[in-house]
N, CA and C of each residue as an Amber inpcrd file, in Angstrom:
protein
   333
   4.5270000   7.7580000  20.7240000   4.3410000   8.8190000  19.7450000
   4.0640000   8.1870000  18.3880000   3.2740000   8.5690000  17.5010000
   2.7380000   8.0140000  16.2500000   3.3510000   9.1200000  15.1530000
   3.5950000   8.0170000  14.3630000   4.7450000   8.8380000  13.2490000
   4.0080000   9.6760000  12.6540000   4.8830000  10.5440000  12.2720000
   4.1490000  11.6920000  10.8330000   5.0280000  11.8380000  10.1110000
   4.1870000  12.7620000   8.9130000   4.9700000  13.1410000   7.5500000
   5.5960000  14.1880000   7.9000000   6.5120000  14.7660000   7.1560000
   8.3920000  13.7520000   7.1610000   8.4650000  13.5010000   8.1230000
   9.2460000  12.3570000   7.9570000  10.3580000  11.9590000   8.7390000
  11.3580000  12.8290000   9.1810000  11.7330000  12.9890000  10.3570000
  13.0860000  13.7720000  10.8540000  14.5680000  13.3830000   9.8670000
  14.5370000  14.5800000   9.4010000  15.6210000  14.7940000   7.9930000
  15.6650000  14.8610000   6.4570000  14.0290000  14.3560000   6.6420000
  13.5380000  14.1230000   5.1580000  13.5080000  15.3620000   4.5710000
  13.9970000  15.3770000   3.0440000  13.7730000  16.0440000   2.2840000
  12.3480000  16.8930000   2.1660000  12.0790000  18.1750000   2.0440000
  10.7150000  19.0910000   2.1420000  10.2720000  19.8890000   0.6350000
  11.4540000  19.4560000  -0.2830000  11.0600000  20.1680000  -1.4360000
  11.3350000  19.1540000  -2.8890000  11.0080000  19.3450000  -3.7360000
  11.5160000  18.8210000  -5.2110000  10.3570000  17.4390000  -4.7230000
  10.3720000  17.0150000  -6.3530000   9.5040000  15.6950000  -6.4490000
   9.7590000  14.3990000  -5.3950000  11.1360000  14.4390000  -4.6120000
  11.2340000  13.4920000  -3.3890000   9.9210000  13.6940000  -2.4340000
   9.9640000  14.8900000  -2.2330000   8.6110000  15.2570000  -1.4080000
   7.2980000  15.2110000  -1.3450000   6.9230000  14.3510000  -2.9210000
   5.2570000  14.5970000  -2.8610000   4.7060000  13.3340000  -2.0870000
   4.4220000  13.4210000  -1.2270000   3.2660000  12.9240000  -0.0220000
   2.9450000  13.4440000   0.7050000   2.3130000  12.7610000   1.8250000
   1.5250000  13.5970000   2.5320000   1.7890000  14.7540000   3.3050000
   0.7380000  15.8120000   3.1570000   0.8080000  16.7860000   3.9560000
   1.9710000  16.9770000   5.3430000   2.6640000  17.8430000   5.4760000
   3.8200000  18.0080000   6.8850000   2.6410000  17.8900000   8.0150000
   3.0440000  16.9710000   8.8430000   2.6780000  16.7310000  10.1470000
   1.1870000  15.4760000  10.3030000   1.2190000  15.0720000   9.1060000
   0.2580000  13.9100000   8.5780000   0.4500000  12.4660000   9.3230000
  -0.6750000  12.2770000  10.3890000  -0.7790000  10.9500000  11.0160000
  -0.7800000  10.0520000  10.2740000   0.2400000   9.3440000   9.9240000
   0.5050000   8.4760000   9.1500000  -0.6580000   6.9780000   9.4840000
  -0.5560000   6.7900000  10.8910000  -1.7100000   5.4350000  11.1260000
  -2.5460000   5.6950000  10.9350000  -3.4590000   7.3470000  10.3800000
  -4.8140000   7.3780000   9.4690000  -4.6580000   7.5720000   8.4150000
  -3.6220000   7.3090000   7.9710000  -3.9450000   7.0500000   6.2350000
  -3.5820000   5.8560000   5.8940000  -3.9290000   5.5390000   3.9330000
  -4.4710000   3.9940000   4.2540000  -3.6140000   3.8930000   2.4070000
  -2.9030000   3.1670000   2.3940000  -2.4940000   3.2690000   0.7680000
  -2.5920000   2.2400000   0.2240000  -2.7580000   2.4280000  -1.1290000
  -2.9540000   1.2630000  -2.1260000  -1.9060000   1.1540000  -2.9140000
  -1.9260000  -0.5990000  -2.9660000  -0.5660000  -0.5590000  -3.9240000
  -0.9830000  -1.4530000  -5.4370000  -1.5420000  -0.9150000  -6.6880000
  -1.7320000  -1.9140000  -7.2700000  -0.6600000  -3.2430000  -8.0530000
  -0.8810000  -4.1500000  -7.9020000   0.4900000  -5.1000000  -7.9770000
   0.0730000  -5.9560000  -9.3020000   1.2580000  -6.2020000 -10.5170000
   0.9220000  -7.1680000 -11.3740000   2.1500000  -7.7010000 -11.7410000
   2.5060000  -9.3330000 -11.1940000   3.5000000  -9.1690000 -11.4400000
   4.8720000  -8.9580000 -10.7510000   4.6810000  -8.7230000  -9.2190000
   5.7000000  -7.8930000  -8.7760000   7.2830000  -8.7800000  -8.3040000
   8.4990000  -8.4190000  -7.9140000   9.3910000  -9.4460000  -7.6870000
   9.1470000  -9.2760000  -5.9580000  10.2420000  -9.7230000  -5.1400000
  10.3100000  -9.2030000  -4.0140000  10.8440000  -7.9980000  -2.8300000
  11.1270000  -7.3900000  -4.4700000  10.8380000  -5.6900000  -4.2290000
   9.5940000  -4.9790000  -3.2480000   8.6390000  -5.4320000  -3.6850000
   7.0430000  -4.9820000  -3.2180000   7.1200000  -5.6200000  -1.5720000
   7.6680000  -6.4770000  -0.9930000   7.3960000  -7.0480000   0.3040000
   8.1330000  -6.3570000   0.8470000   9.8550000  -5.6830000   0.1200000
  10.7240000  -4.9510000   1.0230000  10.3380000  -3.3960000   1.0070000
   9.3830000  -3.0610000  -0.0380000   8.6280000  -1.6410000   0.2210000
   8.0150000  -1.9560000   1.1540000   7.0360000  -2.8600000   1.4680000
   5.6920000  -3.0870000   2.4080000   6.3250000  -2.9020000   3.8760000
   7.1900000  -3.6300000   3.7460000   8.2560000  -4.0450000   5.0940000
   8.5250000  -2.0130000   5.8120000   9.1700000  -1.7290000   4.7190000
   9.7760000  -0.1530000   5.1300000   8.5320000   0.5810000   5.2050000
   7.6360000   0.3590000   4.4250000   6.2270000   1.1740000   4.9870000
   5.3790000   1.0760000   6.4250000   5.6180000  -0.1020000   6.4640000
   4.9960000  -0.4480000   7.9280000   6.1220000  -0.1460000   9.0440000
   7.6600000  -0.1040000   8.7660000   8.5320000   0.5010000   9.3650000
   8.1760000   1.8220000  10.1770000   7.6970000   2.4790000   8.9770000
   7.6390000   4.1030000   9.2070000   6.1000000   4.4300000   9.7020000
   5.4750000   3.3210000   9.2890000   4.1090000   3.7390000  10.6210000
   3.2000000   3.6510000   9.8190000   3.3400000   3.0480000   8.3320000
   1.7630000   2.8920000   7.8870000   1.1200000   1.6140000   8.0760000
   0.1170000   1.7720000   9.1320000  -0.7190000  -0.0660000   9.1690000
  -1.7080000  -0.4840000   8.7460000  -2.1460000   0.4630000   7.4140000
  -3.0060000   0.1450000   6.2770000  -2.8010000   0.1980000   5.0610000
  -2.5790000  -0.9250000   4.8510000  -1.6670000  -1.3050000   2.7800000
  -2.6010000  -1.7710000   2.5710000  -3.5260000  -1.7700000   1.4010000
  -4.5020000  -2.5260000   0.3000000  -3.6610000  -2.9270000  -0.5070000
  -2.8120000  -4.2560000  -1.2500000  -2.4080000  -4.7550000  -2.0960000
  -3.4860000  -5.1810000  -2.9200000  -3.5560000  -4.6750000  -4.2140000
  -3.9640000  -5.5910000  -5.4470000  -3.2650000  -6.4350000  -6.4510000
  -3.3220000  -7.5240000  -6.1530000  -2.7840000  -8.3350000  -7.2040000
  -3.9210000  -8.5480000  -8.1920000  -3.0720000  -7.6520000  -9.3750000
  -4.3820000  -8.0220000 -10.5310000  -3.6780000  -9.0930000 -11.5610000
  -4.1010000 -10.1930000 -10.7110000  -4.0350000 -11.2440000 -11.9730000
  -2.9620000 -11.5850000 -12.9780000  -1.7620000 -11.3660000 -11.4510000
  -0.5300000 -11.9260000 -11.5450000  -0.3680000 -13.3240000 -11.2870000
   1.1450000 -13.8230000 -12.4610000   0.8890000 -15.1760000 -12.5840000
   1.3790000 -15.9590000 -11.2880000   1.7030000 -17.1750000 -11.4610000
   1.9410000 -17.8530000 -10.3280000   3.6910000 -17.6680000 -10.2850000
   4.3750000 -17.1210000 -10.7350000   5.6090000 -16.4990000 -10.2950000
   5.8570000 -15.6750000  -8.9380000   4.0890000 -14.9150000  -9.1400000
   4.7520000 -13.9450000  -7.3080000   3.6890000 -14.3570000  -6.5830000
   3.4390000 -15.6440000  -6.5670000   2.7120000 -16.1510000  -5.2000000
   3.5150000 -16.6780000  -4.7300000   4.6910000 -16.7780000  -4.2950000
   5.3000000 -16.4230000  -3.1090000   5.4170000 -15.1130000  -2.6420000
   5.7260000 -14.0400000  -3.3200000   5.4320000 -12.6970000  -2.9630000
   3.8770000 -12.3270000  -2.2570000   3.0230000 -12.9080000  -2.8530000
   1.4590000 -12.3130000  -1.8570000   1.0820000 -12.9750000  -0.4280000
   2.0560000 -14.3680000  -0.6150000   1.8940000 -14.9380000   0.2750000
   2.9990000 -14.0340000   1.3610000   4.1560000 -14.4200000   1.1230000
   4.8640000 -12.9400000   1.9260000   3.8650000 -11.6980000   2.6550000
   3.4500000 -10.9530000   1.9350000   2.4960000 -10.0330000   2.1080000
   1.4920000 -10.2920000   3.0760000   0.8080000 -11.2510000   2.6390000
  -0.5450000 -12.0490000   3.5730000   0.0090000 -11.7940000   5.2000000
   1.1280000 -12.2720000   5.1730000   1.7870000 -12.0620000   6.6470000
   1.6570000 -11.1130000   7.8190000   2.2520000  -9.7720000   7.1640000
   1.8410000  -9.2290000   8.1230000   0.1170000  -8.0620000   8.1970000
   0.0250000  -7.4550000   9.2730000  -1.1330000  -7.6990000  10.1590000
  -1.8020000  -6.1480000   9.4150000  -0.3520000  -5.1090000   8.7760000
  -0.7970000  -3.8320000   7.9850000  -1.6190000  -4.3040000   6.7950000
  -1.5770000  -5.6130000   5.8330000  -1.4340000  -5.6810000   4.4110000
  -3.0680000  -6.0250000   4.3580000  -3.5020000  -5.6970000   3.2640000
  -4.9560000  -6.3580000   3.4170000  -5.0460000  -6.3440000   1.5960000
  -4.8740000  -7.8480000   1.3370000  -4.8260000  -8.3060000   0.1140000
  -5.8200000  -8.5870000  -0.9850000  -5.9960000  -7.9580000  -1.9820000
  -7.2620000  -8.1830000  -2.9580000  -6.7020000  -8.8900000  -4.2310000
  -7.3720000  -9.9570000  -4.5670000  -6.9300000 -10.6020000  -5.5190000
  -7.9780000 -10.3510000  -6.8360000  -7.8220000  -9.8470000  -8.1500000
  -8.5970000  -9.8150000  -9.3090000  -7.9180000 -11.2390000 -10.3250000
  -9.1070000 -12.4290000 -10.3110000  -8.3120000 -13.1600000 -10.9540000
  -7.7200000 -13.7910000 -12.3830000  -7.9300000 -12.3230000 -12.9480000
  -7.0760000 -12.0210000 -14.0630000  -6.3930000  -9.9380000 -14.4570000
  -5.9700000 -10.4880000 -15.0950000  -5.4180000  -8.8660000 -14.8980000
  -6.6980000  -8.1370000 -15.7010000  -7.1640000  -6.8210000 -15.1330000
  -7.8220000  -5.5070000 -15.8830000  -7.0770000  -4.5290000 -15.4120000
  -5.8580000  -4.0970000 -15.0150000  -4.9890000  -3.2670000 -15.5480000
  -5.2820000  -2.0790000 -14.5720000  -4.3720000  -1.1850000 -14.4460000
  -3.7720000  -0.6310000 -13.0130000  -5.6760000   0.2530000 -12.8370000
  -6.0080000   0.8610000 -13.3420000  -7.5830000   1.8320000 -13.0690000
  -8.2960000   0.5390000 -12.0660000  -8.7390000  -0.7690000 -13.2440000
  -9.2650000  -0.8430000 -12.1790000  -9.2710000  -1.7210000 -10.6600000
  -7.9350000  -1.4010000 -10.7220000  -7.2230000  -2.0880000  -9.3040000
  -6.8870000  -1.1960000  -8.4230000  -6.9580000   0.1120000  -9.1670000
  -7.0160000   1.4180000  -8.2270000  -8.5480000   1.6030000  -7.7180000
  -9.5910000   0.9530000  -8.6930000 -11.0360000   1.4240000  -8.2970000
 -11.7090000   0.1880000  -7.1520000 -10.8250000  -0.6690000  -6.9720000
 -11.5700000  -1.8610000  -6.5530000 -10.8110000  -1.4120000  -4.7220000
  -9.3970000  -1.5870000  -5.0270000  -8.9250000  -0.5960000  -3.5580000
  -9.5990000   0.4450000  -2.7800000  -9.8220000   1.3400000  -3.6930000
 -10.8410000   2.7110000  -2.7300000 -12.2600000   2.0740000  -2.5930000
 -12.8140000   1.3550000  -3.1980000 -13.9430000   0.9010000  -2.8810000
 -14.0990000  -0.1210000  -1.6370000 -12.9000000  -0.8020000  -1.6620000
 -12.7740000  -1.7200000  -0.4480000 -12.2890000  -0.8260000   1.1870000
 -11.5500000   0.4210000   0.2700000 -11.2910000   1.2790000   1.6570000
 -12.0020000   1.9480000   1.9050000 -13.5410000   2.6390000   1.5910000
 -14.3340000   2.9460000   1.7940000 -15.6470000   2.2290000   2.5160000
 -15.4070000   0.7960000   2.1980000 -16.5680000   0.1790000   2.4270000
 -15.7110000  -0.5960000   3.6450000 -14.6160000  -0.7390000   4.0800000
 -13.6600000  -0.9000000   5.2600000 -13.8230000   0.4360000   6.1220000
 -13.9690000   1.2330000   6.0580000 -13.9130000   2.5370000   6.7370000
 -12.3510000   2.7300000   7.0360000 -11.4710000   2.2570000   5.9390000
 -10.5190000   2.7370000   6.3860000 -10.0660000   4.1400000   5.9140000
 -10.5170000   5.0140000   4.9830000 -10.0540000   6.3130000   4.9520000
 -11.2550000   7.1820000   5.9660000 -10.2860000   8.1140000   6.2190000
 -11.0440000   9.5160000   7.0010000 -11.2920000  10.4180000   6.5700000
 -12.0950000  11.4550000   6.7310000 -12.0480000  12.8990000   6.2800000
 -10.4370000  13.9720000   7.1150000
């Protein structure tokens, strides 16, 4: 069985709730995470995301320093993450614009 939105018990109302649509195939949707900077917070989100059934993460590291390359390298790992490196920072837009463009030209989003 392939997970969907909520989870059995999850909360259905108030700002906890904004994602995807109730009953949303989670293995066709595809999220972006833009990253600058991050500690190893971001690998134990990635970790619980791919937990719950998402196996398409776009990470952007925009032109974070060499402090969280151990963190991307983490990331690189597993088989959901698909890593974009900008190699200096231009700031969360366009690391949001370089993601949908790569998930578009990936065919990873659907109608």
């Amino acid at each position: 069985m392939r997970p969907t939105w909520p989870p059995e018990g999850a909360r259905t109302e108030g700002p906890e709730a904004a994602a995807p649509a109730r009953g949303t195939d989670l293995a066709s949707s595809c999220l972006i995470i833009p990253a600058f900077n991050p500690d190893n917070g971001l690998v134990l989100l990635v970790r619980e995301l791919v937990a719950a059934g998402f196996d398409k993460i776009i990470v952007v590291d925009d032109g974070s320093d060499a402090r969280s390359a151990a963190v991307f390298e983490s990331l690189k790992q597993s088989s959901a993450v698909h890593l974009i490196v900008h190699p200096l920072n231009r700031g969360k837009g366009a690391a949001l614009k370089t993601a949908f463009a790569d998930a578009l030209k990936r065919d990873a989003v659907r109608d």
